[in-house]
Tab-separated table of C-alpha atoms and ligand atoms in Angstrom:
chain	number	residue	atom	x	y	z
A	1	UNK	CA	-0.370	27.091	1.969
A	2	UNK	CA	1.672	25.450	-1.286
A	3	UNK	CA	-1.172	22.810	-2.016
A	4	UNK	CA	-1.746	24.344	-5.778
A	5	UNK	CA	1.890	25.158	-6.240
A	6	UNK	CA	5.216	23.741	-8.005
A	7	UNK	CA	6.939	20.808	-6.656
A	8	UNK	CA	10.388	23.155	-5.887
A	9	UNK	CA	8.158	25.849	-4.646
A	10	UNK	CA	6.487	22.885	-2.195
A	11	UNK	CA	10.093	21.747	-1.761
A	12	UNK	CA	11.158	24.998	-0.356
A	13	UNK	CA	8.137	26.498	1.708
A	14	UNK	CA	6.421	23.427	2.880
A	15	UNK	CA	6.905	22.504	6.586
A	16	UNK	CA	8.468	25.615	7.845
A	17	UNK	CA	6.641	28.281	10.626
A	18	UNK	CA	8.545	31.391	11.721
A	19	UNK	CA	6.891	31.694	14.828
A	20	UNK	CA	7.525	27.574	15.571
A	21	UNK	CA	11.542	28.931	14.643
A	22	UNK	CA	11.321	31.835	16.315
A	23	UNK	CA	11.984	33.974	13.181
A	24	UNK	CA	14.738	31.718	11.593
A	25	UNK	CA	13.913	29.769	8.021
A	26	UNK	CA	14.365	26.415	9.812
A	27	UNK	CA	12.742	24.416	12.338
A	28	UNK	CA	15.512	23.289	14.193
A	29	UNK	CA	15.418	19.810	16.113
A	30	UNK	CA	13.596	20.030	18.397
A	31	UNK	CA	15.075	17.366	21.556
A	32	UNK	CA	12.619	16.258	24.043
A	33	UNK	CA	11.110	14.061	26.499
A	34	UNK	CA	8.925	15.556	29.086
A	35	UNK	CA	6.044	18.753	27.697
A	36	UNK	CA	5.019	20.276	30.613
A	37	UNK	CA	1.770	21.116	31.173
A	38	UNK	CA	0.369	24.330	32.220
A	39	UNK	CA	-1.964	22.692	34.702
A	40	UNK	CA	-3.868	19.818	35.692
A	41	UNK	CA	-7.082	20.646	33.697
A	42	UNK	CA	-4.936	21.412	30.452
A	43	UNK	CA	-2.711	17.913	31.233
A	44	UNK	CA	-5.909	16.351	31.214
A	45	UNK	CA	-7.321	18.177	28.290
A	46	UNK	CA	-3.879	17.385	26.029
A	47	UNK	CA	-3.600	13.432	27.522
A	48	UNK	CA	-7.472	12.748	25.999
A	49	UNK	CA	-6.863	14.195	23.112
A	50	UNK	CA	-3.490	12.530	22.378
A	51	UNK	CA	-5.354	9.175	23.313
A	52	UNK	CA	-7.737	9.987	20.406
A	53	UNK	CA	-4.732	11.267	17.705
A	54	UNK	CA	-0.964	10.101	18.827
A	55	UNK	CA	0.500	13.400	17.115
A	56	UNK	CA	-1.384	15.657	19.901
A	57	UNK	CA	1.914	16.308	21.267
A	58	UNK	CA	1.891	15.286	25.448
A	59	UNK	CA	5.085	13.102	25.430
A	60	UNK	CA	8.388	13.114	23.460
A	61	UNK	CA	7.225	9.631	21.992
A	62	UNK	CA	4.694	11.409	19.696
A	63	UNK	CA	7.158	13.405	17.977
A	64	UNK	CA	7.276	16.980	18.053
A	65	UNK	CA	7.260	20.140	16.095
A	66	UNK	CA	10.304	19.193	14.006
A	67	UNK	CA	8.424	15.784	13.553
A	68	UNK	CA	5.427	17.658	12.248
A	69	UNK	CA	7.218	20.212	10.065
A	70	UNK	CA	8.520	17.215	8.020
A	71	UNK	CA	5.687	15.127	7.724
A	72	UNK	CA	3.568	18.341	6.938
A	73	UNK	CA	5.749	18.094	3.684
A	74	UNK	CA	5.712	14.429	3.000
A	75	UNK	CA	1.717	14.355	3.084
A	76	UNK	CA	1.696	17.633	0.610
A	77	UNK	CA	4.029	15.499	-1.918
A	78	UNK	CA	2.369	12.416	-1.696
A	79	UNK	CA	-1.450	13.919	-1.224
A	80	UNK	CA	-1.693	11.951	1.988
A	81	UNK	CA	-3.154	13.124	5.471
A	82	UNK	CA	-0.750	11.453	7.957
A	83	UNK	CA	2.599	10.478	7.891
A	84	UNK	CA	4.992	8.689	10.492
A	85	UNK	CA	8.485	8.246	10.796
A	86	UNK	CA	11.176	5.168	11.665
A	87	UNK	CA	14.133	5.329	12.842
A	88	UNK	CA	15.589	3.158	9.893
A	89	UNK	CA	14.371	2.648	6.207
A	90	UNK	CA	13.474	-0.983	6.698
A	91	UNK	CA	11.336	0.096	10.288
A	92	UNK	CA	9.273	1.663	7.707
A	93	UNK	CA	9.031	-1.202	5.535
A	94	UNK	CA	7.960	-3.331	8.191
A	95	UNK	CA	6.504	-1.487	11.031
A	96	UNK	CA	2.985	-0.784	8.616
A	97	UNK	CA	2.286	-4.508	8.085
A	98	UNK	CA	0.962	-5.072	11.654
A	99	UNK	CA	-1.661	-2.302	10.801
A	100	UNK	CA	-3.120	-5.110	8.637
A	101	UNK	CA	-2.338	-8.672	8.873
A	102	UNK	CA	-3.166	-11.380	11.655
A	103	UNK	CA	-2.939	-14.623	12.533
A	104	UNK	CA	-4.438	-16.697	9.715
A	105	UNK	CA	-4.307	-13.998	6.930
A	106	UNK	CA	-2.435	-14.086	3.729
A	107	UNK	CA	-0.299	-11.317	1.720
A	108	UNK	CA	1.130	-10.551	-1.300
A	109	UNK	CA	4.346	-9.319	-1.471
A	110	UNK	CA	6.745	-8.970	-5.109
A	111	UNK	CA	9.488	-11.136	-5.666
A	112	UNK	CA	11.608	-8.051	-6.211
A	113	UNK	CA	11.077	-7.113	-2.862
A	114	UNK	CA	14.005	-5.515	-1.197
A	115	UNK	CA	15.832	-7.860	0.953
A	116	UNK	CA	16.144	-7.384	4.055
A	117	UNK	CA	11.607	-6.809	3.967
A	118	UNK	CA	11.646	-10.604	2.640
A	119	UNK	CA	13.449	-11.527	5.582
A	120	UNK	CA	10.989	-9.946	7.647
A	121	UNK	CA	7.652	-11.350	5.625
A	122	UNK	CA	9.592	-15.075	5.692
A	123	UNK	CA	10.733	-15.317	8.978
A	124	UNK	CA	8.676	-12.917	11.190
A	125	UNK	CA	5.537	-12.668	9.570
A	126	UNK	CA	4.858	-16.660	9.109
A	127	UNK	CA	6.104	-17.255	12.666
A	128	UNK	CA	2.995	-15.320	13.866
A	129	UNK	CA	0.642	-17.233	11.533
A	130	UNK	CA	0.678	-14.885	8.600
A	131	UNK	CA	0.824	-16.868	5.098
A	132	UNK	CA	2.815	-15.103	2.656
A	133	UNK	CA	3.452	-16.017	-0.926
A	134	UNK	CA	5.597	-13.607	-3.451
A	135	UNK	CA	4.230	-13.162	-6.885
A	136	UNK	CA	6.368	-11.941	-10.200
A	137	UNK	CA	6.625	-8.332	-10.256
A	138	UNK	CA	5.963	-7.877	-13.938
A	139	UNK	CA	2.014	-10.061	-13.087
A	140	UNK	CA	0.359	-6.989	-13.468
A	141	UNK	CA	-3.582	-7.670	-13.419
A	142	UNK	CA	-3.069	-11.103	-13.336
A	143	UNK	CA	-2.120	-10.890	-9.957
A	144	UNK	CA	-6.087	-12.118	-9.552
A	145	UNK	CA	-4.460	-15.734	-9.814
A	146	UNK	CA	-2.867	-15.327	-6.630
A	147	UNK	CA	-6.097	-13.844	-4.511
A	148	UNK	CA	-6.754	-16.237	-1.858
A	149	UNK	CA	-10.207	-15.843	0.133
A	150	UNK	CA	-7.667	-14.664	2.888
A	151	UNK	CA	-5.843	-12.411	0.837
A	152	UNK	CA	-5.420	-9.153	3.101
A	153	UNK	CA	-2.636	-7.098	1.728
A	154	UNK	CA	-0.337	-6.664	-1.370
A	155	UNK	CA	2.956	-4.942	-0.942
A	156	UNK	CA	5.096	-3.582	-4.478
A	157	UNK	CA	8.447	-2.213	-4.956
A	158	UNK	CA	8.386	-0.547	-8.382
A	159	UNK	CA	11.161	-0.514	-9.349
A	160	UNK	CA	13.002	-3.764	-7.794
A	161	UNK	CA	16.074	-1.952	-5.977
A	162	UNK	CA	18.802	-4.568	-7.281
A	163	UNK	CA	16.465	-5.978	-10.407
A	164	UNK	CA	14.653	-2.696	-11.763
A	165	UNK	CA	11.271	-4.517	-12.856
A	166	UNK	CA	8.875	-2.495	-12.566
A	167	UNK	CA	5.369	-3.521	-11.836
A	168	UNK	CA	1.980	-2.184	-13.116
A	169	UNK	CA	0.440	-0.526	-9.676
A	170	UNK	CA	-2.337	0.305	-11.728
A	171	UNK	CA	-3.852	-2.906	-12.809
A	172	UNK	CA	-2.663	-4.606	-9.660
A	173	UNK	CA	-4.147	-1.650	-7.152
A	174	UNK	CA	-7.500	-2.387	-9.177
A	175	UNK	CA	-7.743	-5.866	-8.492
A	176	UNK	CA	-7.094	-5.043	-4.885
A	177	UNK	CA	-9.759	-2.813	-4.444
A	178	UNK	CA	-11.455	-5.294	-5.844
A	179	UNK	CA	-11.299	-7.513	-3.111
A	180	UNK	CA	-10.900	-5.439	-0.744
A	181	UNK	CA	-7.167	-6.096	0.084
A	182	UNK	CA	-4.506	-3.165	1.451
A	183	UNK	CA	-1.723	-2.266	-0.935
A	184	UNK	CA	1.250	-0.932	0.065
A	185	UNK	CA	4.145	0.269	-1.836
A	186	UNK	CA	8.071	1.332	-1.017
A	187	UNK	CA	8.575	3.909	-3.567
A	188	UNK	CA	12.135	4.832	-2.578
A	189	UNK	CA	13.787	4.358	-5.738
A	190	UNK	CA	10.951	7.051	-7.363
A	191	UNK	CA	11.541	9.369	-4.615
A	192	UNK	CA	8.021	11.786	-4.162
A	193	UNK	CA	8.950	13.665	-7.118
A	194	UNK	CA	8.687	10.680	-9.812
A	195	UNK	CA	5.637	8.980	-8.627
A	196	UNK	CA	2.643	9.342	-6.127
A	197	UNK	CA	1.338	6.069	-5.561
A	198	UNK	CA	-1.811	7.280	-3.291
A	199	UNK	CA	-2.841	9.291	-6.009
A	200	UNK	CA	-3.644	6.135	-8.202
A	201	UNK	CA	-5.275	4.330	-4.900
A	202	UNK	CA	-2.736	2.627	-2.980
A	203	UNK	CA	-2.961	3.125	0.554
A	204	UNK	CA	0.666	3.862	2.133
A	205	UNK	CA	3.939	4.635	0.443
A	206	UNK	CA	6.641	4.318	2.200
A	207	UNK	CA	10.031	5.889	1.435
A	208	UNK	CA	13.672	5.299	2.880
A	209	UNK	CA	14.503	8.460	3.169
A	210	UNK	CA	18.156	7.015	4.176
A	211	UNK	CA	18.666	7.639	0.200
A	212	UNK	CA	17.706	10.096	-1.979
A	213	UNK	CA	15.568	12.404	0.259
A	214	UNK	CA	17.951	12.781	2.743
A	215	UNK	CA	20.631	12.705	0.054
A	216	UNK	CA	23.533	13.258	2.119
A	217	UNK	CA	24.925	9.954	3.193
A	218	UNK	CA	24.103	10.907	6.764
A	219	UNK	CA	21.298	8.988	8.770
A	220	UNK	CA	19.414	6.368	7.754
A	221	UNK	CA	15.281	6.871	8.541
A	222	UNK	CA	11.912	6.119	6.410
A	223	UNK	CA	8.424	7.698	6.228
A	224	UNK	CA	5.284	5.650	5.727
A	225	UNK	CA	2.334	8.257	4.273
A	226	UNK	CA	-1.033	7.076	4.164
A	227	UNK	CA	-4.145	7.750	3.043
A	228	UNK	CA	-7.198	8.540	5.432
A	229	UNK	CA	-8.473	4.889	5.639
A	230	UNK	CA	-4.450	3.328	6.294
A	231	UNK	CA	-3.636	6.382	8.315
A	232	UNK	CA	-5.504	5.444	11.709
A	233	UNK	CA	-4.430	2.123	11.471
A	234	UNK	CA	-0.583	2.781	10.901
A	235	UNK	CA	-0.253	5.419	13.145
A	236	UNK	CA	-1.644	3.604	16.217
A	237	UNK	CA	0.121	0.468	15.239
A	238	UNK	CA	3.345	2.657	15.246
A	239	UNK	CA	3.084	4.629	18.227
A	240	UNK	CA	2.081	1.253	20.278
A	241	UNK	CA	4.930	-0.311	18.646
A	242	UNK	CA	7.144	2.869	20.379
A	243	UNK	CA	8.500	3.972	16.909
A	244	UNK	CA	10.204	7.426	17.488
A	245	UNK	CA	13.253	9.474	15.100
A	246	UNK	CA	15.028	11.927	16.985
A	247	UNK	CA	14.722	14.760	16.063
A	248	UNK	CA	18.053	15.942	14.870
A	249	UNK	CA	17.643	12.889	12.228
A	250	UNK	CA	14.407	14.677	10.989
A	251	UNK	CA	15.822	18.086	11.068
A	252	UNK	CA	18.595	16.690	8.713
A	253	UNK	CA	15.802	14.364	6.025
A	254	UNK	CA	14.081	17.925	5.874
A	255	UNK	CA	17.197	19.836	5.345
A	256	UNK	CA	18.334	17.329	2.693
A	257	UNK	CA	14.626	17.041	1.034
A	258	UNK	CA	15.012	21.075	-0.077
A	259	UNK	CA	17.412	20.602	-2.496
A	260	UNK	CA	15.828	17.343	-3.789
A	261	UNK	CA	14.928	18.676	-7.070
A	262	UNK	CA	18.031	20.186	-8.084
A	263	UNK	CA	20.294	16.787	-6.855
A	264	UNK	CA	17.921	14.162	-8.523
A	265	UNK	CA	17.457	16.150	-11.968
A	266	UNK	CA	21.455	16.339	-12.288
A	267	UNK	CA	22.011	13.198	-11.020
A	268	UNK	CA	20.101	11.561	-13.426
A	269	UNK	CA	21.357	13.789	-15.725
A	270	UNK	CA	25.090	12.470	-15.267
A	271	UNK	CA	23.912	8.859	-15.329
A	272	UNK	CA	21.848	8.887	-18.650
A	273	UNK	CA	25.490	10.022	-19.841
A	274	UNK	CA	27.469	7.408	-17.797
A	275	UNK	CA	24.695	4.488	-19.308
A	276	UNK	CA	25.372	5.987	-23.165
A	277	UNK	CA	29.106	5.183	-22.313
A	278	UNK	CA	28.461	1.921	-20.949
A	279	UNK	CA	26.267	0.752	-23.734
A	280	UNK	CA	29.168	1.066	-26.232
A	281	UNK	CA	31.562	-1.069	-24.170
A	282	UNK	CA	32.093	-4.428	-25.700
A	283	UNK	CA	32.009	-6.335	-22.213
A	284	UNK	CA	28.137	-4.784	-21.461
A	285	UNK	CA	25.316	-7.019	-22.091
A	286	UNK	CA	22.528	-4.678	-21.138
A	287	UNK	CA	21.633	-2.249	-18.848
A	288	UNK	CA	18.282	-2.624	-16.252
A	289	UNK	CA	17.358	0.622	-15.899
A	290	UNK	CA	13.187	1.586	-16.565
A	291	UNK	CA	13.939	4.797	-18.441
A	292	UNK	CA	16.007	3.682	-20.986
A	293	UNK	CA	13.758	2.747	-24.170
A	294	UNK	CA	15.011	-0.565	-24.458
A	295	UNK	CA	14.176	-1.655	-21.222
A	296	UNK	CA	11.145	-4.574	-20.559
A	297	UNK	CA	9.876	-1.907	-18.158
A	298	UNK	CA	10.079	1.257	-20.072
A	299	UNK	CA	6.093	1.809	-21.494
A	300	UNK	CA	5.053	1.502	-17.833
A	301	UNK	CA	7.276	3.455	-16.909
A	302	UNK	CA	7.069	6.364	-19.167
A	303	UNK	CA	3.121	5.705	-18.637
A	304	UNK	CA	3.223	5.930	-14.315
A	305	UNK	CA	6.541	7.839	-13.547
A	306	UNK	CA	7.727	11.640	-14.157
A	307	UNK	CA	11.166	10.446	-14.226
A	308	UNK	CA	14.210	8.280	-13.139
A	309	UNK	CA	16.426	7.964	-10.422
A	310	UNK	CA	20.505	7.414	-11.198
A	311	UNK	CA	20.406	4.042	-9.810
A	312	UNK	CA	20.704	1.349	-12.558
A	313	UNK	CA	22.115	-2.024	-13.230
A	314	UNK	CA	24.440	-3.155	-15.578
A	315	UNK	CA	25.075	-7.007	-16.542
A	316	UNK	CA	28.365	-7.870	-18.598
A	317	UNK	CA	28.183	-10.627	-20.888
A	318	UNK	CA	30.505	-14.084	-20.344
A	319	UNK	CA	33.788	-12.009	-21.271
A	320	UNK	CA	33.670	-11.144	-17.654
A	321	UNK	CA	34.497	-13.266	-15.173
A	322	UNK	CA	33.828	-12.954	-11.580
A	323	UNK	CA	37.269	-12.319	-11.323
A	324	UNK	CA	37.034	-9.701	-12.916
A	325	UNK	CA	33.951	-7.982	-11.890
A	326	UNK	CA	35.737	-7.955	-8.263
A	327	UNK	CA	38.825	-6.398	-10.348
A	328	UNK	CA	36.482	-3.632	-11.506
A	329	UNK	CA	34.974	-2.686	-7.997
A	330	UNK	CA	38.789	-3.017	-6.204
A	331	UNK	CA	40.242	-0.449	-9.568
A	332	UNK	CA	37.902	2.281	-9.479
A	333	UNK	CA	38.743	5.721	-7.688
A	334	UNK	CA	35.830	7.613	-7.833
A	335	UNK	CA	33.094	5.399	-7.253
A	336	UNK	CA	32.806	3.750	-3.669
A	337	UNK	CA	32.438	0.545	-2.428
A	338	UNK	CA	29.410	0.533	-0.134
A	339	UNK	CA	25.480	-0.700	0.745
A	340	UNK	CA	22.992	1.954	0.335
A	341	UNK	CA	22.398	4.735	-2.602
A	342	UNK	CA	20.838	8.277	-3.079
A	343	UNK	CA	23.530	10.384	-1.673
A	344	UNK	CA	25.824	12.895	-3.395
A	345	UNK	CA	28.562	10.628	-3.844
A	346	UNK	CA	28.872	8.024	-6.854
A	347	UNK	CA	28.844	4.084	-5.616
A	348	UNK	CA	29.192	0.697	-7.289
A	349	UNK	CA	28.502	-2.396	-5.853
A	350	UNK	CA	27.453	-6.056	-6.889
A	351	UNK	CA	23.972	-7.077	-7.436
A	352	UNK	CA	21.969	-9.041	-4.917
A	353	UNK	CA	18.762	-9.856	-4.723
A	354	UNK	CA	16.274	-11.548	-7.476
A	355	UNK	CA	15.169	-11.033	-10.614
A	356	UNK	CA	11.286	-12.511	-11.821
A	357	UNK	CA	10.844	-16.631	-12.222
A	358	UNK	CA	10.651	-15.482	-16.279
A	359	UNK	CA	14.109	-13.790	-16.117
A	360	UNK	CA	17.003	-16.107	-15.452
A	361	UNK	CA	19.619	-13.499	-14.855
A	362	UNK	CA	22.245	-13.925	-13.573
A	363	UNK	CA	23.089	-11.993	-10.602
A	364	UNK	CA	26.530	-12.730	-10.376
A	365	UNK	CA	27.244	-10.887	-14.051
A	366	UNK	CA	25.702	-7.416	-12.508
A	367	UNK	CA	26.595	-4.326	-10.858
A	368	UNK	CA	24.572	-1.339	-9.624
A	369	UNK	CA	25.645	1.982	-10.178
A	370	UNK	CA	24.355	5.181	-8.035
A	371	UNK	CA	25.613	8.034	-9.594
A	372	UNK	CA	26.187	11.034	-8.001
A	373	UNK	CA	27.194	14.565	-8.409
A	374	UNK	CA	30.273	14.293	-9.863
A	375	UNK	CA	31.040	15.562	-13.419
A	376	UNK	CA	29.808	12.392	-15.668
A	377	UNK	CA	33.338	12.730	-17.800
A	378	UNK	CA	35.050	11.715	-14.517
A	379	UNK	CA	32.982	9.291	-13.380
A	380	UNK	CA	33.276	7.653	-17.222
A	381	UNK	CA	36.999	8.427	-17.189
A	382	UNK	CA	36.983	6.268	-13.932
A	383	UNK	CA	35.202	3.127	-15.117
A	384	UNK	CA	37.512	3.655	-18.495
A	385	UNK	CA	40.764	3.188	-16.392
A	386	UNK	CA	39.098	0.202	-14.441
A	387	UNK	CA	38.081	-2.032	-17.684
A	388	UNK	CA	41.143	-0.866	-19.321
A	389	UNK	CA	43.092	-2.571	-16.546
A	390	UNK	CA	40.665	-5.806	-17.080
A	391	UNK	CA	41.311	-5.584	-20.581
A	392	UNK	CA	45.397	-5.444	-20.409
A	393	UNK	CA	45.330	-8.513	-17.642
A	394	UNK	CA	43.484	-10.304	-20.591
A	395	UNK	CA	46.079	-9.437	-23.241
A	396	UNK	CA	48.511	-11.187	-21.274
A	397	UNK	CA	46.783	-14.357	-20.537
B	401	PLP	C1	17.755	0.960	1.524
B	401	PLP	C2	16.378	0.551	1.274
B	401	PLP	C3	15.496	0.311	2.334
B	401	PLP	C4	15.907	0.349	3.774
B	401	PLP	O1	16.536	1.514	4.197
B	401	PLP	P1	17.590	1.481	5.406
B	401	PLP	O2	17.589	2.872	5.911
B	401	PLP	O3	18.890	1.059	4.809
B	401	PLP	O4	17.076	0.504	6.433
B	401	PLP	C5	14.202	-0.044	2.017
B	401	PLP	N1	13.793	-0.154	0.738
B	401	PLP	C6	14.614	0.076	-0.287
B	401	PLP	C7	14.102	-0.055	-1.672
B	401	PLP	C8	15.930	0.422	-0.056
B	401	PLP	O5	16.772	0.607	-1.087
């Protein structure tokens, strides 16, 4: 109904059916375990043809109509035909590789990777036989190098979540097809609105829609969307694997999604202005952050992406100890201390994680900043009070 239409017009009359709702704008969530059937011909009719497509809706473990309202709208964004959901971000992450790989095959997966889905490649995937080797994020086309004759399937992060490289899925989707390996990408940081990664050939994105989707702080879910040769694949791998949201989670990634427009556009408003003050203080080195024009990353971005998210890092030169880094986190007001990003509310935290072989940063000199909907001046006037203490403690030594 929206196909040809804006992105907030999509945002705000995708995945919604008055007579699903009973007249009301929402969906609501939907609970359930048991459909019943009308009869024995039409629970035989609805079992075959939920053997043949898992989303035919005979059991509460293929979702439901909240389920579908949702992914209706994640496929439109994305331009994919199926979409399923997890019940955390990293399911999502995870869940899609055993649509692919084997015993005896070997992936690709970036450096940059976020954490917790190198845990999973390093100490699940190898256990069962899978070889997997991590290549630069900045390779670009000369990921060719690191083809093996087994080479199955390539996974990105563009940007890094803690390192903000970002990669060229271009060049690197093109040597996949190639070859005929599977790419697949976590585009979280991007969000649906920034950058459509099955539009340019990849074959499932994959969003934690924990963060800025969902927006609120509130659940923590993903979304893998694929295209029509991944979909069949993922989808039975999924539903085997007995990978199920409830539905009230859904009903509140949908309800958050609506306003996603409005919330990213401001929020990266605010931080542009919160990274102009930061540039100017003495004790910041640089700030890793794709959009801004001094950034190793910024012609690929402004070549892929339609715009930023408000997550960036910021590493301080040697005047700042660890010490006081810690000091910095423990002073400010506004800001909180906490894992995860993409809500409303403003958070700082240390870097983890790893940037490229070529790049020698140093993680302990960085911070990551999610900036929120607060008014910028405050959020500046927070991190002002915070190095100011720093700076006095100094004086005095
Ligand atoms: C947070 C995050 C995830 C995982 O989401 P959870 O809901 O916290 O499990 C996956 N990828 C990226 C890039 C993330 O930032």
């Amino acid at each position: 109904m929206t196909k040809d239409k804006a992105l907030s017009t999509k945002l705000v009359h995708t995945g919604r059916n008055t007579e699903v709702s009973k007249g009301f704008v929402n969906i609501p969530p939907f609970n359930g375990s048991t459909v019943l059937f009308k009869n024995i011909s039409h629970m035989k009719e609805v079992v075959e043809a939920s053997m043949k497509n898992p989303s035919v809706l005979s059991y509460g473990t293929h979702g439901g109509p909240t389920h579908d309202a949702f992914y209706e709208l994640m496929n439109e964004l994305e331009g994919g035909v199926g979409t399923w959901g997890y019940a955390t971000g990293l399911a999502g992450c995870v869940i899609p590789f055993f649509a692919f790989v084997k015993a005896g095959d070997h992936i690709l997966v970036t450096d940059s990777v976020y954490g917790p889905t190198r845990d999973f490649c390093e100490n699940i995937l190898t256990k069962l036989g899978v070889e997997v080797s991590f290549y630069p994020p900045t390779i670009g086309k000369n990921i060719k190098g690191y083809v093996r004759e087994n080479t199955v399937l390539i996974f990105m992060e563009s940007p890094g979540s803690h390192s903000f490289e970002m990669q060229d899925v271009p060049a690197i989707v093109s040597v996949a097809k190639e070859h005929g390996i599977w790419t697949m990408i976590d585009n979280t940081w991007a969000t649906p609105m920034y950058f459509n990664p099955l539009k340019i050939g990849v074959d499932v994105v994959i969003h934690a829609t924990t963060k800025y989707i969902a927006g609120h702080s509130d659940l923590v879910m993903s979304t893998a969307t694929c295209n029509k040769k991944a979909w069949p694949l993922v989808q039975l791998v999924s539903y085997t694997m007995g990978q199920m949201v409830p539905a009230n989670i859904v009903y509140l990634a949908h309800r958050g999604i609506r306003s996603l427009k409005v919330r990213m556009e401001q929020q990266t408003k605010s931080a542009t202005k919160v990274i102009e003050w930061l540039e100017k203080q003495p004790e910041v080195k640089r700030i890793l952050w794709p959009a801004h024009p001094k950034d190793p990353g910024y012609e690929i971005w402004k070549r892929d992406f339609k715009g930023a998210a408000a997550l960036f890092g910021v590493e301080f030169n040697d005047s700042m100890t660890d010490g006081d880094i810690d000091l910095l986190l423990d002073s400010v007001k506004l800001f909180g201390l906490g894992f995860s990003w993409g809500g409303y509310e403003s958070l700082l935290i240390r870097s983890y994680g790893k940037r490229s072989e070529e790049d020698k940063t140093n993680f302990g000199k960085m911070v990551r900043l999610s900036v929120g909907l607060e008014e910028p001046e405050d959020l500046i006037e927070d991190l002002q009070q915070a190095l100011n203490k720093i700076r006095e403690l100094k004086k005095k030594d």
